[in-house]
Coordinates of C-alpha atoms and ligand atoms in Angstrom, one line a residue:
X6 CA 54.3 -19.7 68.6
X7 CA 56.6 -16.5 69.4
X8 CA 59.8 -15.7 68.0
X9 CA 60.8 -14.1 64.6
X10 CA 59.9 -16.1 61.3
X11 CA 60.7 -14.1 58.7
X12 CA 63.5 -14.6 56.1
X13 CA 66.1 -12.4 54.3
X14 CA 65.2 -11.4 51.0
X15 CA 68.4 -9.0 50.0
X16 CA 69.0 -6.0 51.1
X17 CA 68.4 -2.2 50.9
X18 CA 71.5 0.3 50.4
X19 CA 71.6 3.7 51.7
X20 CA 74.1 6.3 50.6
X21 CA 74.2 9.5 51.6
X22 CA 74.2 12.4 49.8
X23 CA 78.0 14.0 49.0
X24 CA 80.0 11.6 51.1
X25 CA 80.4 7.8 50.1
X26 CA 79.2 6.5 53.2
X27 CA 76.5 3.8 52.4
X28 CA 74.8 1.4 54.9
X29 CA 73.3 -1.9 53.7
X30 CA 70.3 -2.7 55.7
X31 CA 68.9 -6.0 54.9
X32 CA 65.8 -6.7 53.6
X33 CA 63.4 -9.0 55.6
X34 CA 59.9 -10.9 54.2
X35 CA 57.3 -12.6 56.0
X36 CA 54.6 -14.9 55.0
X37 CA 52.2 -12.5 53.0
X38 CA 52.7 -8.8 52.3
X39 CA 55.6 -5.9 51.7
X40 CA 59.5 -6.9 52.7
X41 CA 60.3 -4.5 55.2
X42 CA 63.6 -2.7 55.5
X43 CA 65.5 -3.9 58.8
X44 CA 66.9 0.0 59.8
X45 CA 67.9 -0.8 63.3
X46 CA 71.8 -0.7 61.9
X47 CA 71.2 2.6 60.3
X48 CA 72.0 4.8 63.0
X49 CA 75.4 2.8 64.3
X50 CA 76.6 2.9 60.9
X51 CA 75.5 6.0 59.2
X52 CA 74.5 8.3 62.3
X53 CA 71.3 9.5 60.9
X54 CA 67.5 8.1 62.2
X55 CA 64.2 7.2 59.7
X56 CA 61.2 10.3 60.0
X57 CA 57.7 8.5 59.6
X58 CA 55.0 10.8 61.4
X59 CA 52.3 8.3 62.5
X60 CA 54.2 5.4 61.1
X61 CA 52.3 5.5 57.9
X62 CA 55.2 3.4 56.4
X63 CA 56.9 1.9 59.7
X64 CA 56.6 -2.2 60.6
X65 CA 56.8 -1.8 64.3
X66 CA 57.0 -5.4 65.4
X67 CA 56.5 -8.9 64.0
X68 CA 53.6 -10.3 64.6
X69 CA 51.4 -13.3 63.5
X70 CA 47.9 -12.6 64.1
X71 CA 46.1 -10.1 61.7
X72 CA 47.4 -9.3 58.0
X73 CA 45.5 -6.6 56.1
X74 CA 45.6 -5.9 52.2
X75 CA 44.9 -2.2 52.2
X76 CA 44.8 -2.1 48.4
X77 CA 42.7 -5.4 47.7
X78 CA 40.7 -5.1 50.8
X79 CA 41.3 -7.9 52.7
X80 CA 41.3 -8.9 56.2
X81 CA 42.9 -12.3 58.0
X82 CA 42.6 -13.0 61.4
X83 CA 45.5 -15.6 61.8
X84 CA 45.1 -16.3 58.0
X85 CA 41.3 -16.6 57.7
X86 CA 39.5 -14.7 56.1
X87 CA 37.2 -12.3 57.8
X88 CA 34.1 -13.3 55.6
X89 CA 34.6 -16.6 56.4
X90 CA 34.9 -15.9 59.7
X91 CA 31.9 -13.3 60.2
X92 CA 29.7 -16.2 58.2
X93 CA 30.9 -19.4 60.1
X94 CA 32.6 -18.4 63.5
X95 CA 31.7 -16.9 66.7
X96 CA 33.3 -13.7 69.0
X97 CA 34.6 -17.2 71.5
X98 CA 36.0 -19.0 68.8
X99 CA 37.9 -15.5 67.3
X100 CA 39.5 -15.2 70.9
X101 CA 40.7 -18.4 70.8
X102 CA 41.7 -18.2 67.3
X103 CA 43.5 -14.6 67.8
X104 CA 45.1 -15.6 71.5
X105 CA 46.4 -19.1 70.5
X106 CA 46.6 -19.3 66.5
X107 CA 45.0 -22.3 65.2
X108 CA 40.8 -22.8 65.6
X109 CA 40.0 -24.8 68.8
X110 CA 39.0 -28.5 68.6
X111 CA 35.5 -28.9 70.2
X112 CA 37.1 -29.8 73.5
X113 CA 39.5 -27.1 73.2
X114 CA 36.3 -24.5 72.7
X115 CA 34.3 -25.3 75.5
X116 CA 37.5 -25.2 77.6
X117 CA 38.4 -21.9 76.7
X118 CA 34.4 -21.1 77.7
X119 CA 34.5 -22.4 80.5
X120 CA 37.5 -20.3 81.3
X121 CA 36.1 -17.3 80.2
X122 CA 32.7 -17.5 81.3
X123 CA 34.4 -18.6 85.0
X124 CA 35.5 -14.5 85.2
X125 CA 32.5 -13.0 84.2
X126 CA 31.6 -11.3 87.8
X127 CA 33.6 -8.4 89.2
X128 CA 35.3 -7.9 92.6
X129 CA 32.3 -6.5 94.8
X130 CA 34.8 -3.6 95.7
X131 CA 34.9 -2.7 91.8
X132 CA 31.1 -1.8 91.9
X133 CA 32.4 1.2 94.5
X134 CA 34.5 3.0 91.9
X135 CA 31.3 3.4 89.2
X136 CA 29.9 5.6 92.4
X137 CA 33.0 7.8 92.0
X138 CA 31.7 9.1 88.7
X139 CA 28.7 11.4 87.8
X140 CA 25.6 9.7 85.7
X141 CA 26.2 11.6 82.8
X142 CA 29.8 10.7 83.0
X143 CA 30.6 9.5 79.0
X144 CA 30.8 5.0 79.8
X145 CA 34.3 5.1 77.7
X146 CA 35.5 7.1 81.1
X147 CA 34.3 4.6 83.3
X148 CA 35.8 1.7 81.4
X149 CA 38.8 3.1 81.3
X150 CA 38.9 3.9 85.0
X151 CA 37.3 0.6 86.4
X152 CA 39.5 -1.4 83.9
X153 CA 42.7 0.5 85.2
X154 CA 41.4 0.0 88.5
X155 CA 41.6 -3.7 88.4
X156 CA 45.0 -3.8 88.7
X157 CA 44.8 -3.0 92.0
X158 CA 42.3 -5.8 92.8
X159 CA 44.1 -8.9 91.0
X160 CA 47.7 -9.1 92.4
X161 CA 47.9 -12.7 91.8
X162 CA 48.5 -12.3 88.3
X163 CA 50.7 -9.0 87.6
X164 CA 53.8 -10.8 86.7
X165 CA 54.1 -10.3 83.6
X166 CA 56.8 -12.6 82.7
X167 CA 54.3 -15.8 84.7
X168 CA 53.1 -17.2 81.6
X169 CA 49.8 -18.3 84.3
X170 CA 49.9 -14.8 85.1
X171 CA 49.2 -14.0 81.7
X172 CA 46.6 -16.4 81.0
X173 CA 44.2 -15.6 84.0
X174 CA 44.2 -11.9 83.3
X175 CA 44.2 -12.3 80.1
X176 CA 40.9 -14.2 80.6
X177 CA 39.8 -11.8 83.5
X178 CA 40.2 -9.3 81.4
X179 CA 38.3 -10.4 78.0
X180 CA 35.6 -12.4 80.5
X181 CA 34.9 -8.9 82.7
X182 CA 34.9 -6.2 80.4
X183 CA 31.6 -6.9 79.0
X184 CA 30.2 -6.7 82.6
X185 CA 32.0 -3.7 83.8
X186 CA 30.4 -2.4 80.2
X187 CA 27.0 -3.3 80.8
X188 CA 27.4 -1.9 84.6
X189 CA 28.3 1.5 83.2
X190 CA 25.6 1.5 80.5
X191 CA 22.7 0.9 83.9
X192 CA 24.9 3.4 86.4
X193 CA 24.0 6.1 83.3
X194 CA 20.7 5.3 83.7
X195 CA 20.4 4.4 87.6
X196 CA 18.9 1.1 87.3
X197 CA 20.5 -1.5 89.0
X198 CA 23.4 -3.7 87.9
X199 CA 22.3 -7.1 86.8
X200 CA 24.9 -9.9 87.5
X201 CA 26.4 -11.9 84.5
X202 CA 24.3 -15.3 83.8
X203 CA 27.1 -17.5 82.8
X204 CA 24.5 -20.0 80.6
X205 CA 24.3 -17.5 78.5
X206 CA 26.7 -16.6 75.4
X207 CA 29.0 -14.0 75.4
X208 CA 27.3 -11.1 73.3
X209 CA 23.9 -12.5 74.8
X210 CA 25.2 -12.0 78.2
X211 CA 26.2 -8.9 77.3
X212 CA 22.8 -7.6 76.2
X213 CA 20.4 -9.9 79.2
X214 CA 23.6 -7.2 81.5
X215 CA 22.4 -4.5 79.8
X216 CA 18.9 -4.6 79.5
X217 CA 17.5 -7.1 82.3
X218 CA 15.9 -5.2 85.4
X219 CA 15.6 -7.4 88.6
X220 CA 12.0 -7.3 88.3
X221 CA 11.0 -8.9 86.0
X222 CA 12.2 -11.8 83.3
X223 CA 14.1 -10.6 80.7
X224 CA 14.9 -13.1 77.5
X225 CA 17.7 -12.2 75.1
X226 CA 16.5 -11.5 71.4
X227 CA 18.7 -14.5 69.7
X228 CA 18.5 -12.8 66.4
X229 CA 20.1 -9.1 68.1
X230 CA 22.7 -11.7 70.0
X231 CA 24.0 -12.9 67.0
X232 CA 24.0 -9.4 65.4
X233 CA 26.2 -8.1 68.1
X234 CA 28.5 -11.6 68.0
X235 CA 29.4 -10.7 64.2
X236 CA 29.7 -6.9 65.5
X237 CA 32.1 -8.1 68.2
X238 CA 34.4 -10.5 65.3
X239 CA 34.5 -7.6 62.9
X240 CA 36.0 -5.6 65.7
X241 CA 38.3 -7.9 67.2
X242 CA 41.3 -7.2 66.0
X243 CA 43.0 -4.8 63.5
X244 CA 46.9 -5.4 62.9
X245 CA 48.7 -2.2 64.5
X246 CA 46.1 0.2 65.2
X247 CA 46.6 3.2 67.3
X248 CA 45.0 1.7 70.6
X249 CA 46.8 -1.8 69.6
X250 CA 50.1 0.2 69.5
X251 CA 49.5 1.8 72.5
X252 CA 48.2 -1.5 74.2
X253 CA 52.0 -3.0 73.1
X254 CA 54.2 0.5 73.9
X255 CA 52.5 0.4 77.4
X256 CA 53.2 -3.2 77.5
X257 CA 56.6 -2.8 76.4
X258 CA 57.1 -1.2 80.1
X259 CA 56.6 -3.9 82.0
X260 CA 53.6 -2.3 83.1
X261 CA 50.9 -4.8 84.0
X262 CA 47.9 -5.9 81.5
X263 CA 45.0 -4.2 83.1
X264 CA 47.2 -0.7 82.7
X265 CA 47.9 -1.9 79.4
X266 CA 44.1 -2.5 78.2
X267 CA 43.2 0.9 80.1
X268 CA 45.9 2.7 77.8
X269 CA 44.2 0.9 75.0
X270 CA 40.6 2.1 75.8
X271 CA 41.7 5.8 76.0
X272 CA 43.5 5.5 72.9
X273 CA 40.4 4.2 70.8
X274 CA 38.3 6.7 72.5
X275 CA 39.5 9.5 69.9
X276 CA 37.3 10.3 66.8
X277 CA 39.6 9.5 64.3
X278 CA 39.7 5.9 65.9
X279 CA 36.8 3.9 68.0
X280 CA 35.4 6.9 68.5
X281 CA 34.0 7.3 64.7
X282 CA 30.8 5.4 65.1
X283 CA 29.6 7.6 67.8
X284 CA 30.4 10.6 65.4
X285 CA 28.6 9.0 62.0
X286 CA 25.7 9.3 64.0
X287 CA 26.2 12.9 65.3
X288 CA 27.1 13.4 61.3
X289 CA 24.1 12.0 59.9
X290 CA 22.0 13.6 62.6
X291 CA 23.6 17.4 61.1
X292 CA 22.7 16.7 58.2
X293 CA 19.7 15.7 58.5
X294 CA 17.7 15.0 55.0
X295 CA 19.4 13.6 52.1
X296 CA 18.6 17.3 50.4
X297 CA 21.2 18.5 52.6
X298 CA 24.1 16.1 51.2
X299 CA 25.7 18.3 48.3
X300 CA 26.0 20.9 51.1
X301 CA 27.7 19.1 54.0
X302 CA 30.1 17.2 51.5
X303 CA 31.4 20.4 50.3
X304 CA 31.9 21.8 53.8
X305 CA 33.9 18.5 54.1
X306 CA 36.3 19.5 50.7
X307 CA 36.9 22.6 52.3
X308 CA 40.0 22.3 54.3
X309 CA 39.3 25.6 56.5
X310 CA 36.4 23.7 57.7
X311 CA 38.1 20.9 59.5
X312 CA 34.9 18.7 58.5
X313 CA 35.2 15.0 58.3
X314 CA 33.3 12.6 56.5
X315 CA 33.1 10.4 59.5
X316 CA 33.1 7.1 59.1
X317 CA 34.8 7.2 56.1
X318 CA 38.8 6.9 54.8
X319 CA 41.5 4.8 56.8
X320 CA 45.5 4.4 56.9
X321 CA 45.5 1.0 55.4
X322 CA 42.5 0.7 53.6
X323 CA 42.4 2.5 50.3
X324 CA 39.5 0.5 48.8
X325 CA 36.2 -1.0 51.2
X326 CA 36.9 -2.0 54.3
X327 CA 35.7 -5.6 54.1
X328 CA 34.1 -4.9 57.9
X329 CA 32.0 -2.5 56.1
X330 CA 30.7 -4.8 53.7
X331 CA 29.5 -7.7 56.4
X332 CA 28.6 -4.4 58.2
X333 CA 25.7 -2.9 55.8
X334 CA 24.7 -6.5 55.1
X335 CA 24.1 -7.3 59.3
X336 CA 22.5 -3.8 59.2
X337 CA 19.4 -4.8 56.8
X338 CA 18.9 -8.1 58.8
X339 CA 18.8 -6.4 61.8
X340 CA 16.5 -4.0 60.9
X341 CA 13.9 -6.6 59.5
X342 CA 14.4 -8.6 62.3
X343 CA 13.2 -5.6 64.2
X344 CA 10.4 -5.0 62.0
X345 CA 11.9 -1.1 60.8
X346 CA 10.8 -0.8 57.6
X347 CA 12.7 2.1 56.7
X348 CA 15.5 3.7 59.0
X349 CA 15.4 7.8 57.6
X350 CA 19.4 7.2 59.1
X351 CA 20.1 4.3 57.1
X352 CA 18.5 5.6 54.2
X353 CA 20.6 9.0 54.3
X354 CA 23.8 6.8 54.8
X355 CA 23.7 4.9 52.0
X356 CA 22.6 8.1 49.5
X357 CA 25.9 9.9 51.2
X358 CA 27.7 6.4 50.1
X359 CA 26.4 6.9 47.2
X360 CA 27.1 10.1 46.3
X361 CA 30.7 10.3 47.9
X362 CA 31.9 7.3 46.1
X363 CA 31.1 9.0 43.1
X364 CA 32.6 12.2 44.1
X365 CA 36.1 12.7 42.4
X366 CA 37.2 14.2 46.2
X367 CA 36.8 11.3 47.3
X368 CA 37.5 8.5 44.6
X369 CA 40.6 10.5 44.1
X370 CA 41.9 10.2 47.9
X371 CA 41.1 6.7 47.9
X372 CA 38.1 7.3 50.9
X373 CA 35.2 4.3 51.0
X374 CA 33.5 3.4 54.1
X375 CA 35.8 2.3 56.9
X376 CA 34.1 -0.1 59.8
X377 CA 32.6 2.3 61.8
X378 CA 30.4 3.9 58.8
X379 CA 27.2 1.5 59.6
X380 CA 28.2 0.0 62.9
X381 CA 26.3 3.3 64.5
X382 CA 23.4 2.6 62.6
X383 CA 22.8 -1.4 63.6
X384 CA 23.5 -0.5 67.3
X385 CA 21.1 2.6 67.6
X386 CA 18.5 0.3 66.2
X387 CA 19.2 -2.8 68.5
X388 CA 18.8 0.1 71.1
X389 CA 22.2 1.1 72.0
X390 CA 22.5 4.7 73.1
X391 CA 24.9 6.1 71.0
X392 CA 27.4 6.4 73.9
X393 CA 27.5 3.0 74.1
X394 CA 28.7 2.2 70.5
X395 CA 32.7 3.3 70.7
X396 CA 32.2 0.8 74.1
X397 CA 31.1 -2.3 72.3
X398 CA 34.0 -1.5 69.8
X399 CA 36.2 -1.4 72.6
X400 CA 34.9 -4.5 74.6
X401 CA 35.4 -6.5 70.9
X402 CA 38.8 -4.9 70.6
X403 CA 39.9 -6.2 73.9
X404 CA 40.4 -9.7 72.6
X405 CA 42.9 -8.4 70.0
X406 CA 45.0 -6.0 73.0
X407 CA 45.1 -9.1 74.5
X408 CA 46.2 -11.5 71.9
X409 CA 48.6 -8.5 70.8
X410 CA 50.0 -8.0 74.0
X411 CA 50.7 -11.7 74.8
X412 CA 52.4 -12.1 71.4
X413 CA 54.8 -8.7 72.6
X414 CA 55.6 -10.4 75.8
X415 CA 56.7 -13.3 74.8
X416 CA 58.6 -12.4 71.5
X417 CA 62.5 -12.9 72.7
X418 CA 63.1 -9.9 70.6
X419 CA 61.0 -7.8 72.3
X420 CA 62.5 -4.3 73.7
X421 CA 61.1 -1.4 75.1
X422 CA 59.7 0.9 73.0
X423 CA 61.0 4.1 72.1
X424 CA 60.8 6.1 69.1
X425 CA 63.7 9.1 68.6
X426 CA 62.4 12.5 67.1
X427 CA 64.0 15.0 64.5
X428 CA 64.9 18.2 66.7
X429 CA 63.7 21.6 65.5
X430 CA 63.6 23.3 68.9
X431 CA 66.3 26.4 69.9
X432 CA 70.1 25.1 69.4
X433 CA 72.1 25.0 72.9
X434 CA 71.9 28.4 74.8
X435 CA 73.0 29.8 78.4
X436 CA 70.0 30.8 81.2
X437 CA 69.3 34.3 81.1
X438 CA 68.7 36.0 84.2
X439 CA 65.0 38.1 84.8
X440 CA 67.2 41.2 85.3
X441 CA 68.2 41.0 81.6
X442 CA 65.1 39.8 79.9
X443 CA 63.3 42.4 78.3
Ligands
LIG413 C1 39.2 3.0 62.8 O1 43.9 1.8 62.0 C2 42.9 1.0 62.1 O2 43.0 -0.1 61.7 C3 41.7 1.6 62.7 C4 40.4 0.8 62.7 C5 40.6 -0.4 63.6 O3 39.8 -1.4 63.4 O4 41.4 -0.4 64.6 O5 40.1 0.4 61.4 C6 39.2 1.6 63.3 O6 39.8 3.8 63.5 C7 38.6 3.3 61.5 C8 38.7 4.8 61.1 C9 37.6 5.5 61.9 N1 37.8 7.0 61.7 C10 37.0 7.7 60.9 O7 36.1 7.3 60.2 C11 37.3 9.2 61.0 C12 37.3 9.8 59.6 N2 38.5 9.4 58.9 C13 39.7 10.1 59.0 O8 39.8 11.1 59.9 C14 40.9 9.5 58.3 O9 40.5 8.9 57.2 C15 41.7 8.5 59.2 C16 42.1 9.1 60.5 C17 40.9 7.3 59.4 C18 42.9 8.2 58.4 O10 43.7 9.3 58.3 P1 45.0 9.4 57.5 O11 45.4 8.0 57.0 O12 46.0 10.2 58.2 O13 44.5 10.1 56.2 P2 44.9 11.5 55.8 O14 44.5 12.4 56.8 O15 46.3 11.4 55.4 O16 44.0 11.7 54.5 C19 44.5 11.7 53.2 C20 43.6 12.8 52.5 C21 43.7 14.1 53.2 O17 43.3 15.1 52.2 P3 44.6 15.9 51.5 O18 45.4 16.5 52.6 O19 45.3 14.9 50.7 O20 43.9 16.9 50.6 O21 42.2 12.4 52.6 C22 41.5 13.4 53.4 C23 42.5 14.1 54.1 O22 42.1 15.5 54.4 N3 40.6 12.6 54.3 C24 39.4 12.9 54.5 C25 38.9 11.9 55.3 N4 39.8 11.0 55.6 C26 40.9 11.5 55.0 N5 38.6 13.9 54.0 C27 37.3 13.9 54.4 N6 36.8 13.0 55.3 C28 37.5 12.0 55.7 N7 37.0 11.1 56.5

């Protein structure tokens, strides 16, 4: 499935400036999508490296899973659409899909359930290290550390290069951090943890985990599980993304997957990232009435105010995020379902849509509602506390680190990563003894 597939389609010449050395860097295409320069010549024969802060315009790897067209909008998990998906599939069937490439057969399906489902319980040990951290501590932290920590409990399957090695914890890994999830959301609240019920669904699991008490019976809304299946699809995978980046630079290592996924949390925890659904709802909760719109979008225009319209603008996409779209859509349903008639923060979302999409700031820069602009909204209404939401994005995003990370691992072309730097720092200088510094 590995292994480059792209074909040459010209090339590029460099020359530079005042002398007539040129280099000719070939051009490479893949299926769908921009050619991409080939540069890694450019330095043997012209001595000089590429600049690309935050590798706006950078192809780091080849890959085969997710293609995104920033411009038109569109979103392909191993070709498919994500509509399709979101309106057909299921979070299982999007593992497979993303881990292996094709959609599994029926027997290939309940297989891979079986497989996953088969991991769903923790080491015993594990439920000693959520003790280690304070009740209030934020449940990002704690999956971070008790995902990091697993690597120390699952030796039989750190070599990386054991292609069983890499199956097992790449199922341990997607089967167990919905658990270790739902374990940190009932530490935060000092209920018990409930154990995983492995006849239930994945996202159904996840919610009987989180909300079940030992007392009593505890039945699953079907119409909230299948609300937070979709959730988990749209927020599978993402192409290279800053916590997928850092999943395959950790990766790139050596360093085992459970490290790797750890990496990967931290790195989505940031505000620009996974952490932006949490802050739409901190946003909407400052501003407060819809009156109070025109206000807070001009703090947002003025650049000494280092305001953000959360939730909105993205790298690629410079027109709707298609997980947006399905996003509002699941948040109406939901809400019906639940019986809220009007949400004041759904309501006050949609006017700032509204009137920032028709706000030449905005238009102008290309800035429409990313994936994280309603997910805040469905989950604080299917009764997740809002430091659960960049959680749920993260136990989603786990399938893609993984699929991501097994695709690094076995490309032959694979080499560690490291990027070089333009130098602006002090030119070569001698040490200058304390006697003589002034
Ligand atoms: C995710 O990469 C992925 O695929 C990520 C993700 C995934 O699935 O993995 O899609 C998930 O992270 C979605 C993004 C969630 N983040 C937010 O919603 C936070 C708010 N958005 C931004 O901070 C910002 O838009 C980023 C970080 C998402 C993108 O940053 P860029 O590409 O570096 O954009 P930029 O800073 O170059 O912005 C260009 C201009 C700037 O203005 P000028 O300097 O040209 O005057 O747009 C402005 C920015 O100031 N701008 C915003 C803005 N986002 C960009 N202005 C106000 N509010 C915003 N949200």
């Amino acid at each position: 499935m590995s292994g480059t597939s792209y074909s040459g389609s010209g090339s590029v010449t460099v020359t530079l400036d005042g002398s007539n050395r040129t280099a000719t860097l070939p051009l490479l295409q893949g299926t769908i999508g921009p050619s991409v320069a080939d540069m890694r010549k450019l330095y043997a024969e012209l001595g000089i490296f590429t600049f690309d802060p935050g590798y706006g315009g950078t192809a780091a790897c080849d890959s085969k899973i997710t293609y995104i067209d920033g411009d038109a909008g569109v979103l392909l998990y191993r070709g498919y659409p994500i509509e399709q998906l979101a309106e057909h599939s299921s979070f299982l069937e999007v593992a497979y899909l993303l881990m292996y490439g094709e959609l599994p057969t029926p027997a290939q399906k309940a297989e891979f359930d079986r497989g996953v489902l088969h991991h769903t319980m923790l080491h015993e040990q594990l439920r000693s290290f959520f003790n280690g951290f304070r009740r209030d501590a934020h449940p990002m932290a704690v999956l971070c550390g008790v995902v990091g920590a697993m690597s120390a409990f699952y030796h039989d399957s750190l070599d990386i290069n054991d292609p069983e090695h890499r199956r097992i914890s790449a199922f341990r890994l997607i089967a167990k951090v919905p658990t270790i999830a739902a374990w940190a959301y009932k530490y935060s609240i000092g209920q018990p943890f409930v154990y995983p019920r492995n006849s239930l669904g994945y996202a159904e699991n996840m919610l009987y985990m989180m909300h079940a008490v030992p007392a009593e019976e505890y039945t699953v809304n079907p119409v909230l599980a299948r609300a937070l299946d979709l959730i988990l699809v749209l927020h599978a995978d993402h192409e290279q993304n800053a916590s997928t980046s850092t999943v395959r630079l950790a990766g790139s290592t050596g360093a085992n997957p459970f490290a790797c996924i750890a990496a990967g949390i931290a790195s989505l925890w940031g505000p620009a990232h996974g952490g932006a659904n949490e802050a739409v709802l901190k946003m909407l909760a400052d501003i407060g009435h819809v009156a109070h719109i025109p206000d807070f979008l001009e703090k947002v225009k003025d650049k000494n105010s280092a305001v953000r319209l959360m939730g909105f603008g993205h790298r690629v996409y410079k027109n709707y995020d298609p997980r947006a779209k399905i996003m509002q859509q699941t948040c109406h349903a939901v809400l019906a379902e639940l019986g809220i008639k009007d949400d004041p923060l759904l309501d006050l979302a949609v006017e700032l849509e509204r009137v920032a999409l028709h706000d030449e700031y905005f238009v102008s820069r290309k800035l429409y509602p990313n994936v994280d602009f309603y997910s805040g909204i469905i989950l604080k209404a299917m009764g997740f506390p809002t430091s659960m939401f960049t959680v749920l994005f993260a136990v989603a995003r786990t399938v893609g680190w993984v699929s991501q990370w097994m695709e690094m691992i076995e490309d032959p072309a694979q080499r560690i990563g490291r990027p070089r730097q333009i130098y602006t720092g002090a030119p070569q200088r001698d040490y200058l003894p304390m006697s003589r510094r002034t």
